[in-house]
């Protein structure tokens, strides 16, 4: 069993910089939890507090139900994998992986068994006698992971471990770490700024900004039921499109964008919900995949049509991103790649009125 609980944890650095504000996280046994958010949001600080590399200014940290605020890092039964690998250059791969066990006075036989087992799991058996400089970035990263595995810790912590790898290798290592999570049956906490990494790896994701947690949820819930505009815009690529406007009563409940390009009569549940916002400012959000192209989708009454010149057309292979403007705000639609739409030409696009998202203009909380 290895649960990790943070209760009202804050971190104030010297000089008064508040990096983390009263956060609560409950990581269950064997769960893979990803902390994600833009640079400076406090995710590394949070991980380093769990590791014991930073003091906790306020609040409590429990591992397996035991308060560990004042327990030394080496006694927390956790292992951390860093972005820069932190391998010893003068040691071989074997020695790098064995080092932590040697320090802890494990006997030679046991060390050998553990290092060989980890090397096998990670597919680095043939490099055991090499020095780190004779390895590729991906191989070094695997050694760094191996060094954590041999310790058989209760909890693995990963601090942006894939950031230094090229895009293809990142995808490979991503699946390796996910597989490792299943085969080791371990609790893992993983920090990244990359929402794709978070979405693909996490059982649950903690979304942070400015030292505060905005939402803790499963990948699908974050995508489909974001609590606010920040989460809605952070998860998903390309991002959700946003535009400001007002709700008006005009033969029904209507969203009118500030620049008047959109005047959408709302339907279904939203017509009722948004009655409370009549004459109020509001944010409308729509995901790129909820805007269709008339060439690839038949018109239905629930769609809202716009005719717009295409500013940029980006073929991705399986799909095409169309960029256009509404009220001088850039929008993007993702459509199936059937034919290549022409840049500069007027295109008829359709917004799915059942897929519109609304956010309070002041609090930016989702309105449902
Ligand atoms: P992230 O990992 O999300 O990029 P960090 O946890 O590294 O963010 O940093 C959170 C905030 O704390 C940032 O504003 C950063 O500048 C600040 N910070 C990080 N480390 C220190 C430090 N040692 N001393 C003072 N401020 C720091």
mmCIF file of C-alpha atoms in Angstrom, residues 20 24 41 47 53 79 96 114 127 241 262 305 321 331 341 362:
data_model
loop_
_atom_site.group_PDB
_atom_site.id
_atom_site.type_symbol
_atom_site.label_atom_id
_atom_site.label_comp_id
_atom_site.label_asym_id
_atom_site.label_seq_id
_atom_site.Cartn_x
_atom_site.Cartn_y
_atom_site.Cartn_z
ATOM 1 C CA UNK A 20 1.958 26.645 -3.724
ATOM 2 C CA UNK A 24 -5.120 19.130 -1.329
ATOM 3 C CA UNK A 41 2.470 26.966 -11.554
ATOM 4 C CA UNK A 47 6.775 17.134 -6.206
ATOM 5 C CA UNK A 53 13.794 18.091 -1.189
ATOM 6 C CA UNK A 79 12.416 7.363 -5.696
ATOM 7 C CA UNK A 96 24.824 4.065 -11.655
ATOM 8 C CA UNK A 114 17.870 -6.129 -8.872
ATOM 9 C CA UNK A 127 24.554 -1.221 -22.138
ATOM 10 C CA UNK A 241 -11.837 28.647 -29.116
ATOM 11 C CA UNK A 262 -22.188 35.655 -34.109
ATOM 12 C CA UNK A 305 -23.671 28.387 -40.162
ATOM 13 C CA UNK A 321 -6.820 22.665 -39.301
ATOM 14 C CA UNK A 331 -10.634 30.473 -34.403
ATOM 15 C CA UNK A 341 -9.519 23.730 -48.796
ATOM 16 C CA UNK A 362 -16.103 37.450 -14.123
#
